[in-house]
Coordinates of C-alpha atoms and ligand atoms in Angstrom, one line a residue:
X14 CA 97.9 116.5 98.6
X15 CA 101.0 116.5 96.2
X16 CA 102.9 113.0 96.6
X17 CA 106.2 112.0 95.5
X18 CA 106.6 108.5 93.6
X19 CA 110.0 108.1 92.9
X20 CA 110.9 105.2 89.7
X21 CA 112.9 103.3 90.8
X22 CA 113.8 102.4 87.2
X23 CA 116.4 104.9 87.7
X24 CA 117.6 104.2 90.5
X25 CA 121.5 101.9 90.9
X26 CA 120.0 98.4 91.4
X27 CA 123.2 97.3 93.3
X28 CA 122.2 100.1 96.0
X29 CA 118.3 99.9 95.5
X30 CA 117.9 99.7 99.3
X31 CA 120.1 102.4 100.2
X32 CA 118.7 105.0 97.6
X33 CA 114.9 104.0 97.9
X34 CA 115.6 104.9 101.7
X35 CA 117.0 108.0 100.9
X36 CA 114.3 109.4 98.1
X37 CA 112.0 108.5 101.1
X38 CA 114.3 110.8 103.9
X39 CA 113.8 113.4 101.1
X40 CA 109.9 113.5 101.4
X41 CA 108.6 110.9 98.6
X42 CA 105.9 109.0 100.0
X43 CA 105.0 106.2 97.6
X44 CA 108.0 104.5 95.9
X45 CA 107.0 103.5 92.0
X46 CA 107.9 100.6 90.2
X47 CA 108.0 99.9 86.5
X48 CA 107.5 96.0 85.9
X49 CA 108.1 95.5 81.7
X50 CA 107.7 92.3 79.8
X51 CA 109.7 92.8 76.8
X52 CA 105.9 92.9 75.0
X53 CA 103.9 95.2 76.0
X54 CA 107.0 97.5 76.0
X55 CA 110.4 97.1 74.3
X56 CA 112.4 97.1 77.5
X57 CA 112.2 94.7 80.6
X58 CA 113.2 95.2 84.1
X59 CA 112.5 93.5 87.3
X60 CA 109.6 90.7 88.7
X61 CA 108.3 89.7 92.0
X62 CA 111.4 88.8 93.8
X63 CA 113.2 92.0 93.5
X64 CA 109.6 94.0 95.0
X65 CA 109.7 91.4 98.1
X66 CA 113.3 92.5 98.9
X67 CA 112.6 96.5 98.8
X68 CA 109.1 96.1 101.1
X69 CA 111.5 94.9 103.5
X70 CA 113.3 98.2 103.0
X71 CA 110.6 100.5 103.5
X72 CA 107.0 101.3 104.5
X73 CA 105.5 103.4 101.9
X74 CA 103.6 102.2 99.3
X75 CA 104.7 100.3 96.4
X76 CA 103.0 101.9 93.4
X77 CA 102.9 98.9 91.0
X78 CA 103.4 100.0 87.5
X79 CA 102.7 96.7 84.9
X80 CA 103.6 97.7 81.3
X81 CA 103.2 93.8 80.8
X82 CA 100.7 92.1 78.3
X83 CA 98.3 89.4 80.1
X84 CA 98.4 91.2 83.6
X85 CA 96.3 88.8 85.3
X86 CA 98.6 85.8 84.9
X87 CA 101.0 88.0 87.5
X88 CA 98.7 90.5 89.6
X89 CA 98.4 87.5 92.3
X90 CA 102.3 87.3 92.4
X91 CA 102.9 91.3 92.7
X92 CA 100.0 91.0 95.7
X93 CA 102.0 88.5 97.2
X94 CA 105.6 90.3 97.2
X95 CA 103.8 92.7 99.0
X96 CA 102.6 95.4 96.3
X97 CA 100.3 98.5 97.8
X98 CA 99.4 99.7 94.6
X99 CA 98.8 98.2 91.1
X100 CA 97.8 99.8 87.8
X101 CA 97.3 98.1 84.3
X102 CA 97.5 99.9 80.9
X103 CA 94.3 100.0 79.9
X104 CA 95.9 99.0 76.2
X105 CA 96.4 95.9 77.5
X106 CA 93.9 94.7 78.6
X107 CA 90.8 93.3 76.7
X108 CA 88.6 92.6 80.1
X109 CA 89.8 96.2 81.8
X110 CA 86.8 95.8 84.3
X111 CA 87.9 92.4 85.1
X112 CA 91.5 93.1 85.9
X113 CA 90.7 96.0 88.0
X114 CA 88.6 93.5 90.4
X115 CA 91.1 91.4 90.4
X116 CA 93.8 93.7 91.9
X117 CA 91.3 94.7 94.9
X118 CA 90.5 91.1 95.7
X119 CA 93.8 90.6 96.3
X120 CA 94.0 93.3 98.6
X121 CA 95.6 96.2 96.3
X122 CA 94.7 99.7 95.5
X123 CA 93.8 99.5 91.9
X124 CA 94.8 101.5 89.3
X125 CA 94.2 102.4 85.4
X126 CA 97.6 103.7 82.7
X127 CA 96.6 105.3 79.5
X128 CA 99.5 105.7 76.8
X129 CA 99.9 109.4 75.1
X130 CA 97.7 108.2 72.5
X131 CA 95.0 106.9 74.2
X132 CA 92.1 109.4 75.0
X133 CA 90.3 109.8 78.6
X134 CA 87.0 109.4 77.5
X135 CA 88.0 105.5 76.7
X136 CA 87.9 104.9 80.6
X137 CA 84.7 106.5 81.6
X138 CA 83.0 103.3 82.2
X139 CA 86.2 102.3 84.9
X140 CA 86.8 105.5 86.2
X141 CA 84.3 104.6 89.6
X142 CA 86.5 101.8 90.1
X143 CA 89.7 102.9 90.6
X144 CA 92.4 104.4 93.1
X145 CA 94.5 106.0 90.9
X146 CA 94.1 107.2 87.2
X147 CA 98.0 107.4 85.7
X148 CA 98.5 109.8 82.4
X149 CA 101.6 108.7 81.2
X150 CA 103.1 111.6 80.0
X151 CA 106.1 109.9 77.7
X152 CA 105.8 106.7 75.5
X153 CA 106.4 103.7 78.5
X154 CA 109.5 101.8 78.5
X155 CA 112.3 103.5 79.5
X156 CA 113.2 106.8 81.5
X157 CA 114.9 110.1 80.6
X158 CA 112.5 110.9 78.3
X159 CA 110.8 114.2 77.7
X160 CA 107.7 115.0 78.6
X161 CA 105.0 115.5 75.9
X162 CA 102.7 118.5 76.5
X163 CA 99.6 117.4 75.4
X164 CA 99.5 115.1 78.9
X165 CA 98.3 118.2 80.6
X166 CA 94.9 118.2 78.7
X167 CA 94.6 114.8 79.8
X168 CA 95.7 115.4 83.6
X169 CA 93.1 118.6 83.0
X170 CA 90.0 117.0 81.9
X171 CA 90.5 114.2 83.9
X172 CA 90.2 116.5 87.3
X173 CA 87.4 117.8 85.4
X174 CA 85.1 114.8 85.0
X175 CA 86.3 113.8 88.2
X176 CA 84.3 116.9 89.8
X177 CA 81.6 116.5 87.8
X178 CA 80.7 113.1 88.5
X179 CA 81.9 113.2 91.8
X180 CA 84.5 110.6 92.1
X181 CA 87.5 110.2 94.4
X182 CA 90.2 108.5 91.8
X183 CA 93.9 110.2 92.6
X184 CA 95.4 111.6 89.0
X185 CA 99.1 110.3 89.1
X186 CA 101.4 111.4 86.1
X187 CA 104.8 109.6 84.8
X188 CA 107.5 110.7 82.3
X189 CA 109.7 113.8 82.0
X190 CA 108.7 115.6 85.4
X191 CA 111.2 117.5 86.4
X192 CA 111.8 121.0 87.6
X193 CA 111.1 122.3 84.7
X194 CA 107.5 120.7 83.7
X195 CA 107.2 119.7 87.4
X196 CA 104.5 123.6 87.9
X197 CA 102.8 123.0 85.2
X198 CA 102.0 119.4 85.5
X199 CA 101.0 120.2 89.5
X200 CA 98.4 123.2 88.3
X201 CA 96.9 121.0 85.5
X202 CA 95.8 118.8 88.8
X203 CA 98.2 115.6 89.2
X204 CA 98.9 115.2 93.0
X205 CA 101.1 111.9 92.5
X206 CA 104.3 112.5 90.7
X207 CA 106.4 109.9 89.1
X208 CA 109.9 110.7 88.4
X209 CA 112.9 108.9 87.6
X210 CA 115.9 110.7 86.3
X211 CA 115.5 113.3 87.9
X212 CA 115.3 111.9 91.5
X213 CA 118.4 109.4 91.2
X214 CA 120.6 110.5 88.0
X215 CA 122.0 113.7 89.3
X216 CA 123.5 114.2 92.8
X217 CA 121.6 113.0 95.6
X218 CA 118.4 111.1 95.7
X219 CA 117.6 112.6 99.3
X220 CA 118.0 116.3 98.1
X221 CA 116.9 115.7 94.6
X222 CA 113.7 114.7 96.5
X223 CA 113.1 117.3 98.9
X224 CA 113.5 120.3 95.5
X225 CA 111.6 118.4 93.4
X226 CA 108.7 118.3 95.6
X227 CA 109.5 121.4 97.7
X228 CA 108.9 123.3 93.5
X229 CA 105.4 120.7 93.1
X230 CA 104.2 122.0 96.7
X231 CA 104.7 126.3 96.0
X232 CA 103.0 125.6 92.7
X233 CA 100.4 124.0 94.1
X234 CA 100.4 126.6 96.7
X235 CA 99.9 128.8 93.9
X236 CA 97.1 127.7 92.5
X237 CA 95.5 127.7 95.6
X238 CA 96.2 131.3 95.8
X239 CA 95.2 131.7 92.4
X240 CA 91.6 130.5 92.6
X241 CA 90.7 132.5 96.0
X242 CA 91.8 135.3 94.4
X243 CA 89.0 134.9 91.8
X244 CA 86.6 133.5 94.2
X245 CA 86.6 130.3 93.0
X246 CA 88.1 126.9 94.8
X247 CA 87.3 123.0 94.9
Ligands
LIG92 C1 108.6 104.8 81.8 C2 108.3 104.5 83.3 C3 108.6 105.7 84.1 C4 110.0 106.2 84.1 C5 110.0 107.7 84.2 O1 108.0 103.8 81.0 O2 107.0 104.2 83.4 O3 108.2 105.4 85.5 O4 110.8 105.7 85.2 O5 111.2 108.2 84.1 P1 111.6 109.7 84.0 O6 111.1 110.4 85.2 O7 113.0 109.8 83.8 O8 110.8 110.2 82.7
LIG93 ZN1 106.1 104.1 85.5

């Protein structure tokens, strides 16, 4: 199923309630959050206190996003402020295997980042593991950024190995999906779509929502069509 994960990284922090609320009226279904340390990343944005005030806001899932160096010092925090989700780059982090475990002991859905640069293959050991696989599909650290084609290999051969070794991870994608890359990203195989700008810079979050993924559900509809016609399918 195609998901909506709207960053709120984008979103006015002064009205963070209010326009969270409405991306979810417009049919997102996870809300996405972008945690940066100023390290990891050259940019920094929000910590635990800010997550515990939007779960009171809303019931979907908070999709943890750390771009943060030494994750473990703050998964337990996140779990606490009431996190669904948490993923990790898997460029920061020495003991990857490790840090997975210790999202799902403290009760999260765990999750595994790779930069642009960094190639699939480098999480095959991990990939049984997790809940979510996210291809970032722009350099992390800040929003409006364009989307860099090559992702869609990655999102590709990720659905790939997935079928062939018969794992369950979800293929999540962030950076520069918007109506415009929003097909092409959806028939490469990500179901959870991360956007930012173009959920709460233009107009209103609620409708931006609802086109966004109203264009990620016909393509995806699509492709569907596409493989009966050939007699193929998943
Ligand atoms: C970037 C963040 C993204 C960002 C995406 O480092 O991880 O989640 O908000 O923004 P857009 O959708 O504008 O590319
Ligand atoms: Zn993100």
């Amino acid at each position: 199923m195609i998901e909506l994960a709207p960053s709120i990284l984008s979103a006015d922090c002064a009205r963070l309630g209010e326009h969270a609320q409405a991306a979810v009226e417009g049919g997102a279904t996870v809300l996405h959050v972008d945690i940066m340390d100023g390290h990891f990343v050259p940019n920094l944005t929000i910590g635990p206190p800010v997550v515990a005030s939007l779960r009171k806001v809303t019931q979907v899932p908070l999709d943890c996003h750390l771009m943060i160096e030494r994750p473990d010092e703050f998964i337990p925090a996140f779990a606490e402020a009431g996190v669904t989700w948490i993923s990790v780059h898997q460029e920061a982090c020495v003991h990857l295997d490790r840090t997975l475990r210790l999202i799902t002991f403290h009760g999260c859905r765990s999750g595994v980042v790779i930069n642009p640069a960094t190639p699939v293959h480098t999480l095959d050991e991990v990939l049984p593991l997790v809940h979510h696989v996210l291809v970032m599909s722009v350099n992390p650290g800040f929003g409006g950024q364009a989307f860099i084609p090559s992702s869609l290999e990655k999102i590709k051969l990720l659905s790939q190995i997935r079928h062939s070794r018969g794992l369950n991870f979800r293929i999540e994608v962030d950076g520069g999906v918007h109506y415009d890359t929003v097909a092409d990203i959806v028939r490469a195989g990500a179901e959870i779509l991360v956007a930012g700008s173009a959920i709460f810079e233009h107009g209103s979050p609620r409708e931006s929502a609802c086109k966004l993924l109203r264009s990620a559900r016909a393509a995806a509809n699509e492709s569907v069509q596409d493989l009966s016609s050939v007699g193929g399918g998943r």
